Coordinates of C-alpha atoms and ligand atoms in Angstrom, one line a residue:
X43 CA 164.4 128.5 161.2
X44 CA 161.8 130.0 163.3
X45 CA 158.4 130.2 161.8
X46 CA 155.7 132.6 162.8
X47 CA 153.2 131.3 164.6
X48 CA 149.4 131.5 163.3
X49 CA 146.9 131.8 165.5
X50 CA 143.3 130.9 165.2
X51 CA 142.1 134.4 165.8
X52 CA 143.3 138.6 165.4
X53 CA 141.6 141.5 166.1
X54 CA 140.9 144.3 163.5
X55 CA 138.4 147.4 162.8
X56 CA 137.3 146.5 166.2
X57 CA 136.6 142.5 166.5
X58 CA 138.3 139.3 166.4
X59 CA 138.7 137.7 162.7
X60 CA 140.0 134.5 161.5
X61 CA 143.7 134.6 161.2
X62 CA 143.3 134.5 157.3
X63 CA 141.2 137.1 156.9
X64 CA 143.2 139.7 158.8
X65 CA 144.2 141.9 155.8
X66 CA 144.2 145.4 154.5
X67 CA 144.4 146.7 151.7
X68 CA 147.7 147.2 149.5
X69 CA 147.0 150.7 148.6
X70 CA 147.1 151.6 152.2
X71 CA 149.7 154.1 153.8
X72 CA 150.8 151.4 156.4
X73 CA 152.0 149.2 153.1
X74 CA 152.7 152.1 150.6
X75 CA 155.3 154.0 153.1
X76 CA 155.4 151.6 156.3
X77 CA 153.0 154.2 158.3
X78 CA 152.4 152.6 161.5
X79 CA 153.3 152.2 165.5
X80 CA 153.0 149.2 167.7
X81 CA 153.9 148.6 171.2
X82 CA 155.3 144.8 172.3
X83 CA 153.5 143.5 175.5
X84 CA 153.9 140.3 177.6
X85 CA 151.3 138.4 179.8
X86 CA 152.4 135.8 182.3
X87 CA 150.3 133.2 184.0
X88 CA 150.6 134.2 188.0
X89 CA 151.1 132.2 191.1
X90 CA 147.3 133.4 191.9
X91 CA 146.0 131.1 188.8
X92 CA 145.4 134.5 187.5
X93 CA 146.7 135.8 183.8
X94 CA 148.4 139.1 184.1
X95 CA 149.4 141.2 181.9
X96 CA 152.7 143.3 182.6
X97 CA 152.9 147.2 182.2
X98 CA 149.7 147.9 180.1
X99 CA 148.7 151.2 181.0
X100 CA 152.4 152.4 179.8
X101 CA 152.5 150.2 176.8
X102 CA 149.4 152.6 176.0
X103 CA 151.2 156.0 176.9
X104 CA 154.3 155.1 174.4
X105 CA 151.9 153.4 171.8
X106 CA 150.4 157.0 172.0
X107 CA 153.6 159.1 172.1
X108 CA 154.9 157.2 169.3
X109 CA 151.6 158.0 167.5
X110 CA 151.8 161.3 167.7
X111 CA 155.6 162.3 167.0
X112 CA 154.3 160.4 163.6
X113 CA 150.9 162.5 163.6
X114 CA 148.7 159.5 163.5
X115 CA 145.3 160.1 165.2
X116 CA 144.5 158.2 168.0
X117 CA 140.8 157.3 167.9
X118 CA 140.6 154.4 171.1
X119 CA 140.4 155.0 175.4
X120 CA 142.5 153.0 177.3
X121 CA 139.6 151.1 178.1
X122 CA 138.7 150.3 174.4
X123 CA 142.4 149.5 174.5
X124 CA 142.4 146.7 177.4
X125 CA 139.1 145.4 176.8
X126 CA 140.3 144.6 172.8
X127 CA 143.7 143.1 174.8
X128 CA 141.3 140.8 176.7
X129 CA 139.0 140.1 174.1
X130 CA 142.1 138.3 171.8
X131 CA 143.5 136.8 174.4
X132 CA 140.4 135.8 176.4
X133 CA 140.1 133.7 173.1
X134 CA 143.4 132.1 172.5
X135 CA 144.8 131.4 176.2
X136 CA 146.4 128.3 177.0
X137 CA 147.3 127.1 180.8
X138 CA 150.6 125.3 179.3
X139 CA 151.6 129.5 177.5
X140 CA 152.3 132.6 178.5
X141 CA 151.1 135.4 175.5
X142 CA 153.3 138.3 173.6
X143 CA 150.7 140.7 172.2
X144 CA 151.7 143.2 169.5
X145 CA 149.2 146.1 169.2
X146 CA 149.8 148.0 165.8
X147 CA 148.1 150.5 165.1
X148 CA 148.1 151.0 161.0
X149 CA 147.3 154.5 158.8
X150 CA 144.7 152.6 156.6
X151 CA 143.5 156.1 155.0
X152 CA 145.2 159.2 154.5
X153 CA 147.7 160.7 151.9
X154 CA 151.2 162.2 153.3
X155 CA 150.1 163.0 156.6
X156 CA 146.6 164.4 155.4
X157 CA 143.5 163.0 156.4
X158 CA 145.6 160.0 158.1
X159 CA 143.0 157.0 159.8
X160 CA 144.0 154.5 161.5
X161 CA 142.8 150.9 162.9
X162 CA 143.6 148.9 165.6
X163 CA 145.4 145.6 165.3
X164 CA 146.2 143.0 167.7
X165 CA 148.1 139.4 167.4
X166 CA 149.4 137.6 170.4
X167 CA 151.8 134.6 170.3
X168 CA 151.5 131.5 172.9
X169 CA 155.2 131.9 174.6
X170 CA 156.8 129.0 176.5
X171 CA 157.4 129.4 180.0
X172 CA 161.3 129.3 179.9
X173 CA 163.8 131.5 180.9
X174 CA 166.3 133.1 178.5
X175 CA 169.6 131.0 177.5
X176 CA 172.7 133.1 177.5
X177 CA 173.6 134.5 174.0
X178 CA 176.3 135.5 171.9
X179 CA 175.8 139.6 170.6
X180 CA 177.8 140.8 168.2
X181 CA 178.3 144.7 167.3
X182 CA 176.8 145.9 163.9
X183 CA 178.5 147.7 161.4
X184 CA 174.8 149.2 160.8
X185 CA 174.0 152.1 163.0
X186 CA 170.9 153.2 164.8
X187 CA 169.2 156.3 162.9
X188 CA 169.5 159.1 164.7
X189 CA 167.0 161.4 166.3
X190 CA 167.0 164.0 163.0
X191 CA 165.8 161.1 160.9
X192 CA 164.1 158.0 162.4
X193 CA 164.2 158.8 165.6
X194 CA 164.6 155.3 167.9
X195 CA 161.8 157.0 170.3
X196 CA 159.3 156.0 168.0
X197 CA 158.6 152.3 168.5
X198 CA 157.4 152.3 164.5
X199 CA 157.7 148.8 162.0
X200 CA 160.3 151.0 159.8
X201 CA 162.6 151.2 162.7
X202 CA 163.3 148.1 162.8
X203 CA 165.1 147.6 159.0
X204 CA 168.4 148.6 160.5
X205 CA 167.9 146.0 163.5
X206 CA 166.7 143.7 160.7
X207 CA 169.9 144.1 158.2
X208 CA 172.0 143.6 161.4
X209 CA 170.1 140.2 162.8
X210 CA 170.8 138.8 159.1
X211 CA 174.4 140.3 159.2
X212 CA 174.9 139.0 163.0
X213 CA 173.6 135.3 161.6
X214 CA 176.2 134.8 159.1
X215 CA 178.8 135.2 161.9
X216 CA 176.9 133.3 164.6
X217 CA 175.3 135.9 166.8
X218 CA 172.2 136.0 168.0
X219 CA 171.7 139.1 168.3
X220 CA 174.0 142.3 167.6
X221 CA 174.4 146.0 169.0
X222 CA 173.7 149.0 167.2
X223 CA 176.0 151.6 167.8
X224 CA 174.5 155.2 167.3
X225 CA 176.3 158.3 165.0
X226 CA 179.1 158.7 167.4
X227 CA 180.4 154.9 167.8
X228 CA 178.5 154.4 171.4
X229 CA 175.8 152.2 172.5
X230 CA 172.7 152.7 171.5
X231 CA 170.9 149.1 172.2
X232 CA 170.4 145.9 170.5
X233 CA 167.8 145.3 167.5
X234 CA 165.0 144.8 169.9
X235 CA 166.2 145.2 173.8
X236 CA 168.1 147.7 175.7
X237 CA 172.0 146.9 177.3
X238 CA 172.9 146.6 180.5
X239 CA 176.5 146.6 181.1
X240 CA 178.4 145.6 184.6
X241 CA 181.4 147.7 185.7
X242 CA 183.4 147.5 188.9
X243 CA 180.1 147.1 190.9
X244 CA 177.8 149.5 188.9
X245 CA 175.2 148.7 186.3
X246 CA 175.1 151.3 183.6
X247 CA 173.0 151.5 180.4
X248 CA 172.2 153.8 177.8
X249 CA 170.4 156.9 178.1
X250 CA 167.3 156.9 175.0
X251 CA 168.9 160.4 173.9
X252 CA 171.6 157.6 172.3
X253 CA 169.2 156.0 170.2
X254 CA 167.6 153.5 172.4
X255 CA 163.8 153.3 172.5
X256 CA 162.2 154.4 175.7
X257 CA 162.2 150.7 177.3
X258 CA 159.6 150.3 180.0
X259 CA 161.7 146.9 181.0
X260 CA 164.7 148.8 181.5
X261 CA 163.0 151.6 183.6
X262 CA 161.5 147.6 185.6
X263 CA 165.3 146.8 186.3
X264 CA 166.0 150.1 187.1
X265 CA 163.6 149.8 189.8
X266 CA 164.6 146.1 190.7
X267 CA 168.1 146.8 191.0
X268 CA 167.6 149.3 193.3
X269 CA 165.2 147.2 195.4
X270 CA 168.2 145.0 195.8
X271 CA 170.6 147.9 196.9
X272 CA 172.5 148.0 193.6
X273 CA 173.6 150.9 191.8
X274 CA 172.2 151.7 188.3
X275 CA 173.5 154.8 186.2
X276 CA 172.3 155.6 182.8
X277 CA 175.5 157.0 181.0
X278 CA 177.1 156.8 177.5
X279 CA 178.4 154.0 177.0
X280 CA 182.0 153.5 174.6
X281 CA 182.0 150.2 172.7
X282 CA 185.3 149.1 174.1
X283 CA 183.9 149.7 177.9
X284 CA 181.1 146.8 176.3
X285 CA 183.9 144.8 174.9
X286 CA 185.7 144.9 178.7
X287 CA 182.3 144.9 180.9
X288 CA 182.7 142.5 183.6
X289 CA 178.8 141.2 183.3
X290 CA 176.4 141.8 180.2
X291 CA 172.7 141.4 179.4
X292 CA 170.3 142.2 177.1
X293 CA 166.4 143.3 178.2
X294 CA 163.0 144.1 176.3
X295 CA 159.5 143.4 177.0
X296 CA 159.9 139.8 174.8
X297 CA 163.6 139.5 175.0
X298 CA 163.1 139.7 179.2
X299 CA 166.7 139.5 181.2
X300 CA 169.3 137.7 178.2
X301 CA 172.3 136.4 179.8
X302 CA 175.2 137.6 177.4
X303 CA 178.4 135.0 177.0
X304 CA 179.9 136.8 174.7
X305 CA 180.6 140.1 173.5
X306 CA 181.9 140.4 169.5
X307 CA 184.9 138.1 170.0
X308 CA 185.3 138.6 173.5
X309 CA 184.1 135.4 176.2
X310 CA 182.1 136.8 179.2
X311 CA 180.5 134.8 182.0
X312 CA 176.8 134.8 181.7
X313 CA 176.1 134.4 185.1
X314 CA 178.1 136.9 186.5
X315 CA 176.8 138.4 190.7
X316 CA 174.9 141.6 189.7
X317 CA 172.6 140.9 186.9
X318 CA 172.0 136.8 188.0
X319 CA 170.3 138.7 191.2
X320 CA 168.3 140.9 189.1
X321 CA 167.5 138.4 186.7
X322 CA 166.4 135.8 189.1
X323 CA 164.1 138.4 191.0
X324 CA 162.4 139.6 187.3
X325 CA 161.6 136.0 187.1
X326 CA 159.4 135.8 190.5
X327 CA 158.1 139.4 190.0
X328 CA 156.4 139.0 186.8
X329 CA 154.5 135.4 188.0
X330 CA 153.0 137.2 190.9
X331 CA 155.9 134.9 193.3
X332 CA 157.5 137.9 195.1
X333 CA 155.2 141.7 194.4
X334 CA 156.5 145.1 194.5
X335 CA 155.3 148.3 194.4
X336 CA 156.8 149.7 191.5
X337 CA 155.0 146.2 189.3
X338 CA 152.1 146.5 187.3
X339 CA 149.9 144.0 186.4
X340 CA 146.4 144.0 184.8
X341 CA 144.8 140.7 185.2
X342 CA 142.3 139.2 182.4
X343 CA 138.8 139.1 183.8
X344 CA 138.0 135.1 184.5
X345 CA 135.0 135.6 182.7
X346 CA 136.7 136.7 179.2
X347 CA 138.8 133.2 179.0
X348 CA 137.7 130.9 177.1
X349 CA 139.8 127.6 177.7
X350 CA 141.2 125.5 175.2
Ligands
PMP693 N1 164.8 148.6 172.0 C1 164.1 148.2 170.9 C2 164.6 148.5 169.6 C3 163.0 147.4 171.1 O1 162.3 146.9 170.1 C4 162.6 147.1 172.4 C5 161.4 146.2 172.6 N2 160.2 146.9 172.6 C6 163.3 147.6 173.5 C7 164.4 148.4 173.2 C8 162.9 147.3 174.9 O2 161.7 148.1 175.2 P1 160.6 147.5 176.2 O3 161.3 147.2 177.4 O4 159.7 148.6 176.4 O5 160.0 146.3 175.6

């Protein structure tokens, strides 16, 4: 069983506190009815000895779309943003780790929607510096709400109860992770990433208008594959196309490029032409080893780290 990890320090109501006493208050509309939105962010260490983290400035345009398609005021720059960002991690870097930093940001006051306040919250994670082992992904019975109810646009903690009731159904049958299909029995992505499917040649995946979350990775491989002269096509996808794809793999901003070996109780290679190139290419772009211009990285000023 995975445990979470607890690290010595969080940031809240603007500064970093002792992991223990990060806590709100149980009255609170983020407890009471789950009102919140978060963003997932990575940071790799780079070939330049430099710590970089990847995407920010559009991890802060969904955090903020997300925010207000749930009417939560936004009260923090972009600026306020990064420097808190460098702040938490400035104090909890490791050489040996790369970081996952969840930003949430929680309705702490406000009734229904009225007079809704919200505060800032960060955690990062130390992450190893390994690349994904293939997995087996199974397909839900659950399905991905659909844009009249929770929309999947909105990166929001209550989302994520259908992917959760279909990681614990997936575990029972030995899956590590599953797909939700949306109101009309096609793709709509996995409980955390978006799917990329191999057909004759062509990568296809998803379109977010069926039910998969705006993914600023897949928009990355998007732009990777065609830097390598591959074609990519967002289309509907059928669930039988997924259970005959020639290559399949999974991609999020923690999940990165998962190498799929099988597909419910279909066997499929892992390391099939297509997505082995783009996979091994995400790998050097992100550590700073091969740059492009559609990458973006924000490094963490020198002076914020403090080693440990
Ligand atoms: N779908 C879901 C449900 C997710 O949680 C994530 C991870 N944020 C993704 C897709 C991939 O999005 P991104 O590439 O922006 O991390």
């Amino acid at each position: 069983m995975k445990k979470l990890q607890r690290p010595e320090f969080a940031y809240m109501q603007g500064k970093l506190v002792p992991w223990d006493e990060a806590v709100i208050h149980v009255g609170c509309e983020a407890v009471s009815r789950g009102v919140n939105v978060f963003e997932g962010i990575k940071g790799y260490w780079q070939v330049n000895g430099r710590f970089g983290i990847v995407f920010l400035q559009k991890h802060y345009e969904r955090l903020l779309r997300s925010a207000k398609l749930l009417h939560i005021p936004i009260q923090f720059t972009y600026q306020e943003f990064e420097t808190a960002i460098f702040e938490l991690l400035g104090s909890l870097l490791t050489r040996e780790k790369d970081m996952w930093i969840r930003t949430t940001v929680l309705a702490i006051e406000g009734y229904w929607g009225e007079g809704t306040k919200a505060d800032l919250v960060l955690t990062a994670y130390h992450q190893e510096k390994e690349e994904p082992e293939p997995i087996n992904l199974g397909i839900s019975t659950w399905l991905r709400s659909n844009d009249s109810s929770l929309p999947a646009r909105i990166k929001t903690s209550t989302n994520y109860q259908v992917s959760r009731l279909a990681r614990i159904e997936g575990r029972a049958q030995n899956f590590q992770d599953m797909v939700l299909l949306n109101q009309w029995g096609r793709v709509a992505e996995s409980t955390g990433s978006c799917i990329l499917m191999v057909r004759n040649g062509v990568i296809y995946s998803p379109p977010a208008y069926e039910g998969a979350l705006e993914s600023i990775t897949l928009d990355f491989v998007e732009d990777l594959a065609k830097s390598l002269n591959l074609k990519f096509i967002r289309r509907p996808i059928d669930r039988t196309e997924l259970l005959i794809a020639d290559e399949i793999a999974i991609c999020g901003t923690l999940s990165e490029l998962v190498p799929i070996q099988m597909i419910g109780s279909n066997p499929i290679d892992p390391f099939g032409p297509l997505l082995t190139k783009i996979r091994e290419k995400f790998f050097k772009v992100v550590r700073g080893e091969e740059t492009e211009s559609f990458f973006d990285v924000t490094y963490v000023p020198e002076s914020k780290i403090i080693s440990h």
